[in-house]
Each structure stands twice: as C-alpha cells, then as structure tokens.
Short mmCIF file of C-alpha atoms in Angstrom, two decimals:
data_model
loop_
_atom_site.label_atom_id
_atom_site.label_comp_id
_atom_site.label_asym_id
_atom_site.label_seq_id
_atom_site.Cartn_x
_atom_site.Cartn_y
_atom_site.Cartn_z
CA UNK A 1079 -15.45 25.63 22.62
CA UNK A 1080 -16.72 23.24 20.31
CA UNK A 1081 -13.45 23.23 18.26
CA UNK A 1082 -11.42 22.92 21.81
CA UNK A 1083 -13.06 19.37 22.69
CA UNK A 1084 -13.02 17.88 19.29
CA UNK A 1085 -9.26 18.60 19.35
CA UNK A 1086 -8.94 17.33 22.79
CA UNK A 1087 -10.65 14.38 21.61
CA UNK A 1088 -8.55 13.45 18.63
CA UNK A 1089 -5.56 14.03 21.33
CA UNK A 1090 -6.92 11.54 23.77
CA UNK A 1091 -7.51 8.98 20.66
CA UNK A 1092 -4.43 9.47 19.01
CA UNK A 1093 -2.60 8.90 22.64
CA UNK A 1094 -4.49 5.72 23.50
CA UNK A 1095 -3.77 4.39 19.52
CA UNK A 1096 -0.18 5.57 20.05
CA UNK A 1097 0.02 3.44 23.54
CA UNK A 1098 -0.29 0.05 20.94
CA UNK A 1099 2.61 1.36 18.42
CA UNK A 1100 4.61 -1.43 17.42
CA UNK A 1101 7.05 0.81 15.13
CA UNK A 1102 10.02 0.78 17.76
CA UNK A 1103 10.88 -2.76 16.12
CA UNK A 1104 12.33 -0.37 13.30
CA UNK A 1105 14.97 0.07 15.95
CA UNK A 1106 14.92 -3.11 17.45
CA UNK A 1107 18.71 -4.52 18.11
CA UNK A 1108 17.67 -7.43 15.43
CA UNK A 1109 16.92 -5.00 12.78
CA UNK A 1110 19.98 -2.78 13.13
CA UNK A 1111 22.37 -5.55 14.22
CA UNK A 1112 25.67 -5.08 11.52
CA UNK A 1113 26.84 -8.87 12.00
CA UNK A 1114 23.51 -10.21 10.01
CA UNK A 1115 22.61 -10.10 6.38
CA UNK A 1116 19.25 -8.87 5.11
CA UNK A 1117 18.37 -12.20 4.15
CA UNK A 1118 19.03 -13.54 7.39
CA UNK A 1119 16.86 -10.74 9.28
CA UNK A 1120 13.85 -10.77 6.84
CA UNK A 1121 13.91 -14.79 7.21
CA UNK A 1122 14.56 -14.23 11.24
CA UNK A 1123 11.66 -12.45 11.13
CA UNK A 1124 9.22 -14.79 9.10
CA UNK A 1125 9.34 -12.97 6.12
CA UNK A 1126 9.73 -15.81 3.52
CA UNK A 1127 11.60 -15.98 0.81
CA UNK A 1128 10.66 -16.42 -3.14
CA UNK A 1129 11.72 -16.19 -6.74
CA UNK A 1130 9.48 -13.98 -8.91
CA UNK A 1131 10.29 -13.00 -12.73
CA UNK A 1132 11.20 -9.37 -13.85
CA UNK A 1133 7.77 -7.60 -13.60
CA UNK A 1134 5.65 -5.61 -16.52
CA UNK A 1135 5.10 -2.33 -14.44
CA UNK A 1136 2.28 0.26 -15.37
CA UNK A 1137 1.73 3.59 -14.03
CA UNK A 1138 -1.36 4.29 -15.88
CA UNK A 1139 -4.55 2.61 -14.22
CA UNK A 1140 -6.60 2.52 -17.55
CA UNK A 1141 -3.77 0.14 -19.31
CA UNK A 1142 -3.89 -1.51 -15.93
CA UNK A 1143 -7.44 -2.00 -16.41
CA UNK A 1144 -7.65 -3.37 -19.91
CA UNK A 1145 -4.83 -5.81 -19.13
CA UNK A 1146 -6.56 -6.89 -16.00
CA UNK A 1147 -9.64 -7.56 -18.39
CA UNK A 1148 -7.14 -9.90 -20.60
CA UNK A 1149 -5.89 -11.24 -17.44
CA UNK A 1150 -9.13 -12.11 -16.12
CA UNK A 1151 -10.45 -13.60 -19.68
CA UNK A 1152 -7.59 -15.91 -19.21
CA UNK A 1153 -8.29 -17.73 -16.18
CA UNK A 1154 -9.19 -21.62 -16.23
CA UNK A 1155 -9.58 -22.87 -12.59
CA UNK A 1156 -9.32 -19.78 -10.34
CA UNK A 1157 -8.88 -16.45 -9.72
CA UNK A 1158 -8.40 -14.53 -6.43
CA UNK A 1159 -7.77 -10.45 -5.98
CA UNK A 1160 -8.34 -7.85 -2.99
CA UNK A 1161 -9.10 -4.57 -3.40
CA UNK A 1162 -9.04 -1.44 -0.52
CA UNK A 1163 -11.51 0.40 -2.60
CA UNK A 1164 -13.46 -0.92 -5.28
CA UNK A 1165 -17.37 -0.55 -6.88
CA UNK A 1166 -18.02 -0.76 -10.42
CA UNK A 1167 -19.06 2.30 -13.11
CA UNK A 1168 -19.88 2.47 -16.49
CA UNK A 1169 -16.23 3.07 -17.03
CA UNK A 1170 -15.78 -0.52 -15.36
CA UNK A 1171 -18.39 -1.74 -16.70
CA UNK A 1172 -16.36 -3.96 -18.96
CA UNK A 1173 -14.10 -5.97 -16.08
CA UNK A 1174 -16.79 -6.50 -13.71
CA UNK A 1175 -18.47 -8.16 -16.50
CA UNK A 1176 -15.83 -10.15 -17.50
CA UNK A 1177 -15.27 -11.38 -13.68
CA UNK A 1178 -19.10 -12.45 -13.57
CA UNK A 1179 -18.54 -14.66 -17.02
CA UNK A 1180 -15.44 -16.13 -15.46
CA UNK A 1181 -17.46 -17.25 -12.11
CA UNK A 1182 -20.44 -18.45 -14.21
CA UNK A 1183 -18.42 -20.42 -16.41
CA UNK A 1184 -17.06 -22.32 -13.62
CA UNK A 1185 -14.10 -20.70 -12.44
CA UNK A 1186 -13.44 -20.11 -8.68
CA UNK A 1187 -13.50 -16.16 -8.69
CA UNK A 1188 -12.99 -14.58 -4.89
CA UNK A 1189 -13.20 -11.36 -4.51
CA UNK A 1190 -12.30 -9.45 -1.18
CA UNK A 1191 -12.91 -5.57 -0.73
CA UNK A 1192 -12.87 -3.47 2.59
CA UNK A 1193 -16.10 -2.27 4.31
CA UNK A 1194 -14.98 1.38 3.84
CA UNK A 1195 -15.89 1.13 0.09
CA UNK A 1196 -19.65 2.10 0.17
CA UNK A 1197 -18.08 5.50 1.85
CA UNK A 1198 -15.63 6.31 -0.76
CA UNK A 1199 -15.04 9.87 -0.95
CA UNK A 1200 -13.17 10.20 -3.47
CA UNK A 1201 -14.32 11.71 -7.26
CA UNK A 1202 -15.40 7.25 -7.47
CA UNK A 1203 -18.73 8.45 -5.23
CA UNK A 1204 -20.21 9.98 -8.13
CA UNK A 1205 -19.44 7.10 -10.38
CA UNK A 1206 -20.06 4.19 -7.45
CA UNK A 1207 -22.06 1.30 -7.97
CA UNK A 1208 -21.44 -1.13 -4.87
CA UNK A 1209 -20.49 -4.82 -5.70
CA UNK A 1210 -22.88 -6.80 -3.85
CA UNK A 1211 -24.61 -7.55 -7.20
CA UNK A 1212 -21.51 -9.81 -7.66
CA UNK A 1213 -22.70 -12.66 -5.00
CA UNK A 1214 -26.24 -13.55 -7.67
CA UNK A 1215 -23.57 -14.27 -10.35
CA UNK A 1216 -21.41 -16.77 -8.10
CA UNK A 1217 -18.66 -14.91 -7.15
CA UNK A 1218 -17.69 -15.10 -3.84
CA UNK A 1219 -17.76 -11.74 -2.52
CA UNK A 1220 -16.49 -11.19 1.28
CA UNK A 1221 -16.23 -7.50 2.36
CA UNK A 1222 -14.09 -7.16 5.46
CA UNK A 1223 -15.24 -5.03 8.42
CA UNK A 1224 -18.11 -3.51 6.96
CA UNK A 1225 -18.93 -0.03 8.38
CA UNK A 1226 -22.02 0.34 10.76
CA UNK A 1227 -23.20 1.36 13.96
CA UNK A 1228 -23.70 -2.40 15.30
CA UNK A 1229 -19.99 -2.65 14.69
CA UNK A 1230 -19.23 0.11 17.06
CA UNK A 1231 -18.74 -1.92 19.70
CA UNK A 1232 -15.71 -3.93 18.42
CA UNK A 1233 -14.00 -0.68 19.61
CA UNK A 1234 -10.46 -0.09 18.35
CA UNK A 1235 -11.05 -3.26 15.97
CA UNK A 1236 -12.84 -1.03 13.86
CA UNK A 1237 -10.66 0.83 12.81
CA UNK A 1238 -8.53 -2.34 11.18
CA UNK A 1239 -8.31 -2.12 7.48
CA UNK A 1240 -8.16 -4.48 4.55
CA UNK A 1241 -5.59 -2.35 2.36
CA UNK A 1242 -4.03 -4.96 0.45
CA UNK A 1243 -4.45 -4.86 -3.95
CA UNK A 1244 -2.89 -7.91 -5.42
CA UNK A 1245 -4.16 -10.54 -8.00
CA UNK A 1246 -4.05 -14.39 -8.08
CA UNK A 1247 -4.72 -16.61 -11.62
CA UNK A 1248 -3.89 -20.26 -11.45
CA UNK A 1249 -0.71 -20.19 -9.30
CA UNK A 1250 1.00 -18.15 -12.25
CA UNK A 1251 0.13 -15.02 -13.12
CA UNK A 1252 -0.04 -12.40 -10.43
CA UNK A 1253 -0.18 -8.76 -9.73
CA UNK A 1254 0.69 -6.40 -6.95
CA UNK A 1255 0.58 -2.91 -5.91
CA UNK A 1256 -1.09 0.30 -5.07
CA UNK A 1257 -4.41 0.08 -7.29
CA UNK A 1258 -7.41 0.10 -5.92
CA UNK A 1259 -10.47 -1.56 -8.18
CA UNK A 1260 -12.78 1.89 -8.91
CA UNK A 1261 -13.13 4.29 -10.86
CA UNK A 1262 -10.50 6.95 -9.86
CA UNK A 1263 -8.24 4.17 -9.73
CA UNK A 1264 -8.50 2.47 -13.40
CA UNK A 1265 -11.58 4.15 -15.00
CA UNK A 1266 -11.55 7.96 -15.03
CA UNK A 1267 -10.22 10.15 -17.43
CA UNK A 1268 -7.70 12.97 -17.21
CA UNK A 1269 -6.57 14.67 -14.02
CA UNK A 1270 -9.71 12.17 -11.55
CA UNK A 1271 -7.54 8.86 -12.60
CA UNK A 1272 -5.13 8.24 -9.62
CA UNK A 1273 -0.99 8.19 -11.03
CA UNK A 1274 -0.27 4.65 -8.84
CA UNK A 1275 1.46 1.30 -10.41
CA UNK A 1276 1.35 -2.30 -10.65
CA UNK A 1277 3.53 -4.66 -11.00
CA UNK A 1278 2.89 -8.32 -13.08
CA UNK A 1279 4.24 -11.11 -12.73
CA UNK A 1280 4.58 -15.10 -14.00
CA UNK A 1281 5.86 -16.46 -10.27
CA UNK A 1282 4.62 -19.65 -9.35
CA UNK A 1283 6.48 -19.60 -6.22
CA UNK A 1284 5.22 -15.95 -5.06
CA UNK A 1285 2.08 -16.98 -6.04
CA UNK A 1286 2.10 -20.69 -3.63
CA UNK A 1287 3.15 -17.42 -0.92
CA UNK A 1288 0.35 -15.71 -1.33
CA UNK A 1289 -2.12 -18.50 -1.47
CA UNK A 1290 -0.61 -20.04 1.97
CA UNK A 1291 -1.57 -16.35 3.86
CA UNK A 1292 -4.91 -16.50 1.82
CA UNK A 1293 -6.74 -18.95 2.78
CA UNK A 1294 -5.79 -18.63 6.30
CA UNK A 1295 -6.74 -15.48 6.62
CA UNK A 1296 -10.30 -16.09 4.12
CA UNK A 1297 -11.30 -19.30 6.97
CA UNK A 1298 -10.55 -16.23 9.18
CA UNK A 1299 -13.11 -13.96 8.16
CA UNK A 1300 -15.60 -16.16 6.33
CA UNK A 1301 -18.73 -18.74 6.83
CA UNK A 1302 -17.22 -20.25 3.65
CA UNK A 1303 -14.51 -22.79 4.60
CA UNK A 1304 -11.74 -23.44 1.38
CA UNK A 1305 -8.87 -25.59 1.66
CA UNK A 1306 -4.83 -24.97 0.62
CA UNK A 1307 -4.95 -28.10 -1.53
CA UNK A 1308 -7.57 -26.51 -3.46
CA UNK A 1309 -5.78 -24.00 -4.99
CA UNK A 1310 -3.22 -25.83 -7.24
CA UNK A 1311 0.36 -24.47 -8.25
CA UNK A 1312 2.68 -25.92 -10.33
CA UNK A 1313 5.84 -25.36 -8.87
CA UNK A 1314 8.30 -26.12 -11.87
CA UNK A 1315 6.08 -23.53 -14.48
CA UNK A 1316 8.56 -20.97 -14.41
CA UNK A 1317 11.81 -23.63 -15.00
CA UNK A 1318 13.78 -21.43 -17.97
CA UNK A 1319 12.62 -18.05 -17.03
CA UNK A 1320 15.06 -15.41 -15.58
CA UNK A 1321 13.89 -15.01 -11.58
CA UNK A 1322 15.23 -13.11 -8.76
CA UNK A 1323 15.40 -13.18 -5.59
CA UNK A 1324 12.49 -11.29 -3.45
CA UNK A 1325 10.93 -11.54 0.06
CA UNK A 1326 7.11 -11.30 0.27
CA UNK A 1327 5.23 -9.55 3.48
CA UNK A 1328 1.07 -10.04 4.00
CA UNK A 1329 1.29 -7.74 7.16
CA UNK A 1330 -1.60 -8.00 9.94
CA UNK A 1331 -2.90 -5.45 12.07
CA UNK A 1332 -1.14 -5.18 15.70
CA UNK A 1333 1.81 -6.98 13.64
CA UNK A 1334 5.55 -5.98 14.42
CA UNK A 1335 6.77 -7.43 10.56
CA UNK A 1336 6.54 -4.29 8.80
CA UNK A 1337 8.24 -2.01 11.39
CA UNK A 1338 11.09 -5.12 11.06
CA UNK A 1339 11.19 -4.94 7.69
CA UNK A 1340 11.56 -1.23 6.37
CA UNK A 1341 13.89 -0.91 9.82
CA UNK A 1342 16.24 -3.76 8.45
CA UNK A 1343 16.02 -2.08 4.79
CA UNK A 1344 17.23 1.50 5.80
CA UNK A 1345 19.75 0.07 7.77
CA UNK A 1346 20.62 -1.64 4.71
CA UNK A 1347 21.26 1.41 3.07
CA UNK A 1348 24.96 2.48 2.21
CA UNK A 1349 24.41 5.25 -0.30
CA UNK A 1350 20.98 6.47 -1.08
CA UNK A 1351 17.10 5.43 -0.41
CA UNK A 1352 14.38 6.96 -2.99
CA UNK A 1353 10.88 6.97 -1.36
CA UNK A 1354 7.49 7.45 -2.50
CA UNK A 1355 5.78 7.47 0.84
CA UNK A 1356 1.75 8.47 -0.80
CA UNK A 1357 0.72 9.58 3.07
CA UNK A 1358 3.77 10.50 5.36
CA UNK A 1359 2.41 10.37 8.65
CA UNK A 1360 5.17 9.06 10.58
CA UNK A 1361 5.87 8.51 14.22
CA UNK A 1362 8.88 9.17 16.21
CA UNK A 1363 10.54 6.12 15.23
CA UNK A 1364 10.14 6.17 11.78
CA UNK A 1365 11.50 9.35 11.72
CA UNK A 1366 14.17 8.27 13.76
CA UNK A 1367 15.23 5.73 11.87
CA UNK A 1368 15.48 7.72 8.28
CA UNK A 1369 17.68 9.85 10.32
CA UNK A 1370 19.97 7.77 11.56
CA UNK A 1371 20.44 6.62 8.00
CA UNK A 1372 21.07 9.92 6.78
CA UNK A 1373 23.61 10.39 9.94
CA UNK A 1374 25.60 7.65 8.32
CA UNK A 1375 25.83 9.69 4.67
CA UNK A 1376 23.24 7.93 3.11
CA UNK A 1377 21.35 10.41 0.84
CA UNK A 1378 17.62 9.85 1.11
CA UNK A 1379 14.97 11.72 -1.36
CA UNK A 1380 11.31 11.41 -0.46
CA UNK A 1381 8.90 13.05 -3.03
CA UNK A 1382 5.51 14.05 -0.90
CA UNK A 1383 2.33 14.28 -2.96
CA UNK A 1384 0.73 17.33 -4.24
CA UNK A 1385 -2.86 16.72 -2.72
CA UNK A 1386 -6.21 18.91 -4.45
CA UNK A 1387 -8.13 17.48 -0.96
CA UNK A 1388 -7.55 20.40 1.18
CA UNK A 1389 -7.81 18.28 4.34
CA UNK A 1390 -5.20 15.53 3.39
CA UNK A 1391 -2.82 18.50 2.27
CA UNK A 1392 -3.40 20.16 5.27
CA UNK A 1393 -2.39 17.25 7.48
CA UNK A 1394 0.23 16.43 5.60
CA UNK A 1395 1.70 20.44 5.69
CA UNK A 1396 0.92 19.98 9.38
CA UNK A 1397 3.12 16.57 9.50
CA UNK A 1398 6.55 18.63 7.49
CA UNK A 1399 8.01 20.24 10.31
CA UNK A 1400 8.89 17.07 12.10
CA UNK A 1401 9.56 15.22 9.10
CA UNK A 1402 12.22 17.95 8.83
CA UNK A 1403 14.15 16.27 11.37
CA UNK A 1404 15.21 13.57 9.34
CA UNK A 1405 17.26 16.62 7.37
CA UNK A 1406 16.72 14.54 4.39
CA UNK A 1407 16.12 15.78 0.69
CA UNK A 1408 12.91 16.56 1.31
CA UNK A 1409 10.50 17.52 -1.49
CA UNK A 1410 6.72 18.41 -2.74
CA UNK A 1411 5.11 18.37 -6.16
CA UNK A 1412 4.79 21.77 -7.27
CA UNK A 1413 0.69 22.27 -8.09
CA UNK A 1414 0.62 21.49 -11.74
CA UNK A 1415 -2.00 20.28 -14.34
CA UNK A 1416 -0.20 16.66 -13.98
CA UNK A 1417 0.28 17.34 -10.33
CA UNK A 1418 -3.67 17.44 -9.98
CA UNK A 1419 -3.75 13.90 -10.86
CA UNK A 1420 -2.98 12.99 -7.38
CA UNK A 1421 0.16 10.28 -7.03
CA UNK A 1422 -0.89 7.35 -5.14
CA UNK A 1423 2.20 5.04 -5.68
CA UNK A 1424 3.83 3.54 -2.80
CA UNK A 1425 7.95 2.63 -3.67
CA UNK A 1426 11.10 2.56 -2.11
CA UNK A 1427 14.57 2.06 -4.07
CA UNK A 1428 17.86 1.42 -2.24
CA UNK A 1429 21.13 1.42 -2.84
CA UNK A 1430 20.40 0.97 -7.03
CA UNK A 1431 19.59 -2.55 -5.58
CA UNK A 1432 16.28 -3.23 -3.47
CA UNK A 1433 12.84 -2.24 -4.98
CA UNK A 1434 10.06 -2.28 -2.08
CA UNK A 1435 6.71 -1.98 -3.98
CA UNK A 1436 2.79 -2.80 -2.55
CA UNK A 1437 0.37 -1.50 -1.16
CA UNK A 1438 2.04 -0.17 2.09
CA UNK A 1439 2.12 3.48 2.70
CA UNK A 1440 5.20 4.72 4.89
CA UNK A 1441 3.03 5.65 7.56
CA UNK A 1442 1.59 4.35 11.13
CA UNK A 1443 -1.63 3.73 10.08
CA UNK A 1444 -0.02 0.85 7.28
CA UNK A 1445 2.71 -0.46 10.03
CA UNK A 1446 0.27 -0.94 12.74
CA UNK A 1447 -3.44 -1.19 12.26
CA UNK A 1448 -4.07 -2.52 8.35
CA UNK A 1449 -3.64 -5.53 6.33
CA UNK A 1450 -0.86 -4.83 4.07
CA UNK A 1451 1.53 -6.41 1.46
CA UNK A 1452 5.09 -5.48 0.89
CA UNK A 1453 7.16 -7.10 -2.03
CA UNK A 1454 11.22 -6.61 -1.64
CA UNK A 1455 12.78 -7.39 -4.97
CA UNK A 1456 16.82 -7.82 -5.24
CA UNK A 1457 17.07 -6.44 -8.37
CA UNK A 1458 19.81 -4.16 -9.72
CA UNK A 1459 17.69 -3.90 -13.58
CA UNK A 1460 14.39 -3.52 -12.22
CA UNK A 1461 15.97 -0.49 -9.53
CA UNK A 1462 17.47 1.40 -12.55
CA UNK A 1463 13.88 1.28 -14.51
CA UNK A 1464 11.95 2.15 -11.37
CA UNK A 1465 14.85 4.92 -10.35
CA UNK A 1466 14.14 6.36 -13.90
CA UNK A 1467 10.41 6.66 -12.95
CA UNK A 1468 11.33 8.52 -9.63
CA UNK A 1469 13.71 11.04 -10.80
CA UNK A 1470 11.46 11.76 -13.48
CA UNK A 1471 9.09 12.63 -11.16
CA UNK A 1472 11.57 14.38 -8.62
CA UNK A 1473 12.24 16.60 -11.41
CA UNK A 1474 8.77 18.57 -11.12
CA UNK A 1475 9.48 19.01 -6.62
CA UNK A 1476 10.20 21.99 -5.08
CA UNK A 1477 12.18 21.41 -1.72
CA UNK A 1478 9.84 22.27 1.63
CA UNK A 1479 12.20 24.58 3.85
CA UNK A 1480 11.96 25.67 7.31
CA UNK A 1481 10.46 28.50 6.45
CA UNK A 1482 7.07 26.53 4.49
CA UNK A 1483 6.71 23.97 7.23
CA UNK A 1484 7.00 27.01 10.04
CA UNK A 1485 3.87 28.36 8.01
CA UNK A 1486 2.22 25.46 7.78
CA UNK A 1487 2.02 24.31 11.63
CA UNK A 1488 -0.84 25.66 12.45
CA UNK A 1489 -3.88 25.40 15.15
CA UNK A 1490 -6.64 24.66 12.83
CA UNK A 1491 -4.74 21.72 10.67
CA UNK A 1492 -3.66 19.85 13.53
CA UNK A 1493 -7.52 18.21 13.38
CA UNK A 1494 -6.70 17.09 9.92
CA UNK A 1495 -3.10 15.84 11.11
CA UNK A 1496 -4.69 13.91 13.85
CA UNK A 1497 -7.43 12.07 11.13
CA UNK A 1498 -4.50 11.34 9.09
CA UNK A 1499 -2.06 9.55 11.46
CA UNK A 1500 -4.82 7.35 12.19
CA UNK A 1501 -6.65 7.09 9.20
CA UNK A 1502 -4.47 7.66 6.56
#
C-alpha cells in the first residue's frame, strides 16, 4: 500500500508539472514554417545573434581543470562563471585557490552555484567541501534557490534550477558547456571523473551576450546591485580572427525559447541529426517532433548513456519504449570499463553543419523548469571534429530493440521514471 500512494503521488505531480509544459512550441507553426530561414526564426524568437571564434574543445575534465586554473591566473579586471554543481576537494584544491588570489588581488570574481550542491549525490559527496568559505576571501558568492524546509512554501518554484556552466574573463575569453565545478566533474581519477566537454573561446561579442543576460538576471537574485557598464568589452578585440556565425540561448524557467529553438533545428534537418541527449526524458512533443523528422528521411542517431546509478538507468530503461516511437537509430553504451565513466555531454550535430553544445539536456526538465544555455554554431569544420567525437563513441552502442525496452517497462521503475522527468 505504501508503494501504491507514493506512485499515485508522483502521478498526480508529474500531471500538475505536465499541465505548465511549454514544449508544444517545438511544433509551433513558427518553428516548422518552410518559407523562413533559421536565422530568421531563432532572431523571431529573441535568440540573438553573435560571432564567436573556432573553439578549443576538451572532453577530459582534469585538462579542463588545469586550463581553467591558467584561465583564471589570467584575469585582470573580472571574472564571472556558474556552476550546477560545484564544492571544492583536495583534488580542487588548486583552482579554488587560485579564484581566492584573483578576488583578493582586486579582481571582480562572481561566482554563482545552485542550492542543490550541498546535496550532491554523486561519488563528489565523499570528496565535498561546500564553498561558502569563498565569501571571507571577497568573492562574491550567490547560491541560487538554496534547499530548505523554509523554502517549501515557494511551491513549484522550488523545483527551478540554476543548470547553466559557462565562464566569463574580461569580455574575451569564455567557456561553455556541460561541466560542472566538483570533483567528479574535473578532479577525480579514473572511471568517478564524468566524460562531458567544454568548449573555449576568444569572442568578444558572445561574451557582451552573456554579460547583457547576467547582470539582469544577478540584480534578479541578489542584495548586491552591479551595473552593465561595469563589465567592459572591447568590441573590436577579435578584428583578424576567423569567426562564425552562432546564436546564443540563456533559457529561463517557464520559458518557451528552448522548445523554439531545438523545434526550428530538427526541422532544419535535411539529412541526419547526431544527439547526445545525457538524460532522455522526453515528452510527447519532443518525441513527436524527432519523428516527424525522421518521417521526412532524415536519419537521426541518439547515443543514450550507460548509467552505474541503478535508479537513473532504471528510469531511463523505463523512458525506451516510447522513445521507440521516434523509430530512430536508437542506441545504448554497452557496460564497459570506459562505459563506467558515466557520459555527461550534452551535443547535437546537424546536417554536417549546426553544432548545438551547453549545458541543456534534451529533456523536459531543461526545456521547462531550469536555467539553461544553448550555443548554435554554423560551422561545417567544427561539425566534422565534433561528428568524429560522436561516431567514435557510437562505435561502442548496442541498438535497444523492442524486445529490451518490452523488458524494461516495468511496475517498480516507473517511480524512478517519474523522479527523472522532473528532476532530471
């Protein structure tokens, strides 16, 4: 009995959460109208448009981590990142050290990370040491929507996340993507540290983009009041350098922009999507809208996780039978010693032409209730590095079948599935 009403309970919360879904705008007539260019939806839609320089990707978190360091070390007026998860270790020791010299020396260091970090459950909650220390050393620390029981009355509001991971130096150098700041992200060793990437970059403009959404949303959530003109960028610092053409989103909880934009990028598609999804829990209109895609010959691969966490595998197993709908190229990492490192990147290639990269998971939980950033680069070089990555990786996936996601539909994972629609 006691199983019966926690299941009925996750039904009745994932049907009131459901009742807000703004994903149907991957549908919307906008998104899938034929007459209009991306450019001209993504603009239509408020999704601006900037130059950015061919990135410096890395897919391991411990380079990540000692050119973050450099990074960091390098700084001369400010310096400005966001985190999902982050807490320092003796592995770590090193950067958060080098962030507290850079605030004490003078330079404007803000740090955001989300509330949910003190509960970390991943392998970091043996190695977590939380970050509050950082405020004596004059950083200015702001952790959004801290956990607690006072907070339970902001209702649904609580359940918002901060899930953005991107860097700021000087207007210039800048970094996005799917790291978090702890230790499984950029400290452990062997098969604990995450596989994920981040991209680099030397984009002024990107980086004015990203300082506009800033400090609106830091006034938002902070006592400490910072102005725009603060924050200088010198717009003419990249003249010379190769750039390309990309669109930058900061999503918003409640927002309708990322449902827009990954519904105007897969009805981009002429030929074939790659996606690395990290958490596939999608709703009826994200499925729908990968099918119609594959309806109209597009071939779409999407390379699911191998997950050690028996409850996020479960969810996800539960989750495969109606992904099967899309009757996509549907695949799993086969368990492995590699495999155990869990993959945490979030990418989407199209047509050997678009790279989406960020911190955005393909799921409801990222298009509805989390800040998020999405980066769509028109790039034909960087899609043929980043494809290389993928099918290097599709290499070591089984397909899932019928038969597998028959098995896996049970009674006792839908409670996982449930806790992973909303909180994954």
């Amino acid at each position: 009995m006691k199983r019966l009403c926690q299941v009925l309970f996750l039904v009745l919360f994932l049907f009131f959460t459901l009742s807000c879904s703004s994903t149907s705008h991957m549908l919307s007539p906008l998104a899938l109208d034929e007459a209009l260019t991306l450019e001209e939806k993504l603009l239509s839609f408020d999704i601006p448009k900037v130059q950015v320089t061919y990135p410096t990707v890395y897919y391991d978190g411990n380079a990540w981590r000692e050119r973050l360091i450099e990074l960091i070390e390098g700084a001369e007026d400010y310096l400005i990142t966001s985190a999902f998860l982050a807490s320092s270790s003796e592995e770590l020791e090193g950067l958060y050290t080098a962030l507290v010299r850079k605030a004490q020396s003078g330079v404007r260091v803000y740090f955001v990370v989300d509330g949910i970090g003190p509960f970390d459950m991943t392998e970091t909650r043996y190695h977590l040491i939380p970050l509050t220390y950082l405020r004596d050393s004059g950083v200015h620390l702001l952790e959004y929507n801290p956990m607690s029981a006072a907070r339970l009355v902001s209702g649904i509001n609580l359940m918002y996340r901060d899930h953005r991971k991107f860097l700021i130096i000087d207007g210039k150098h800048l970094a996005v993507g799917g790291m978090n700041l702890n230790y499984i992200s950029i400290g452990a060793p062997g098969e604990d540290l995450q596989r994920d990437s981040m991209y680099e970059f030397y984009s002024p403009s990107l980086a004015a983009t990203m300082l506009d959404h800033f400090v609106e949303w830091w006034n938002e959530q902070s006592w400490e009041t910072i102005e725009r003109d603060d924050f200088a960028v010198d717009l003419q610092a990249a003249d010379g350098l190769k750039a390309y053409d990309a669109f930058y989103l900061d999503q918003h909880p409640k927002s309708k922009k990322m449902s827009q934009l990954f519904g105007s990028l897969i009805n981009e598609a002429r030929h074939e999507i790659k996606v690395l999804p990290f958490l596939p829990f999608m709703d009826k209109h994200m499925i729908e809208s990968f099918r119609r895609a594959r309806e109209r010959g597009v071939n779409i691969q999407m390379i699911v996780p191998f997950d050690k966490r028996v409850s996020n595998r479960k969810g996800i197993e539960y989750m495969a039978k109606d992904l099967l709908t899309m009757r996509i190229d549907l695949r799993i990492e086969k368990e492995s010693e590699e495999s155990r490192s869990l993959l945490h990147e979030k990418l989407m290639i199209i047509d050997d032409r678009y790279v989406v990269i960020g911190s955005t998971n393909i799921n409801y939980r990222s298009f509805n209730l989390a800040y998020e950033t999405a980066l769509v680069i028109d790039s034909p070089e960087l899609a043929k590095q980043v494809e290389a990555h993928f099918d290097e990786l599709y290499s070591s996936t089984v397909p899932i079948t019928d038969e597998m996601a028959e098995s896996w539909r049970t009674f006792a994972s839908y409670p996982r599935f449930a806790f992973g629609f909303i909180g994954g």
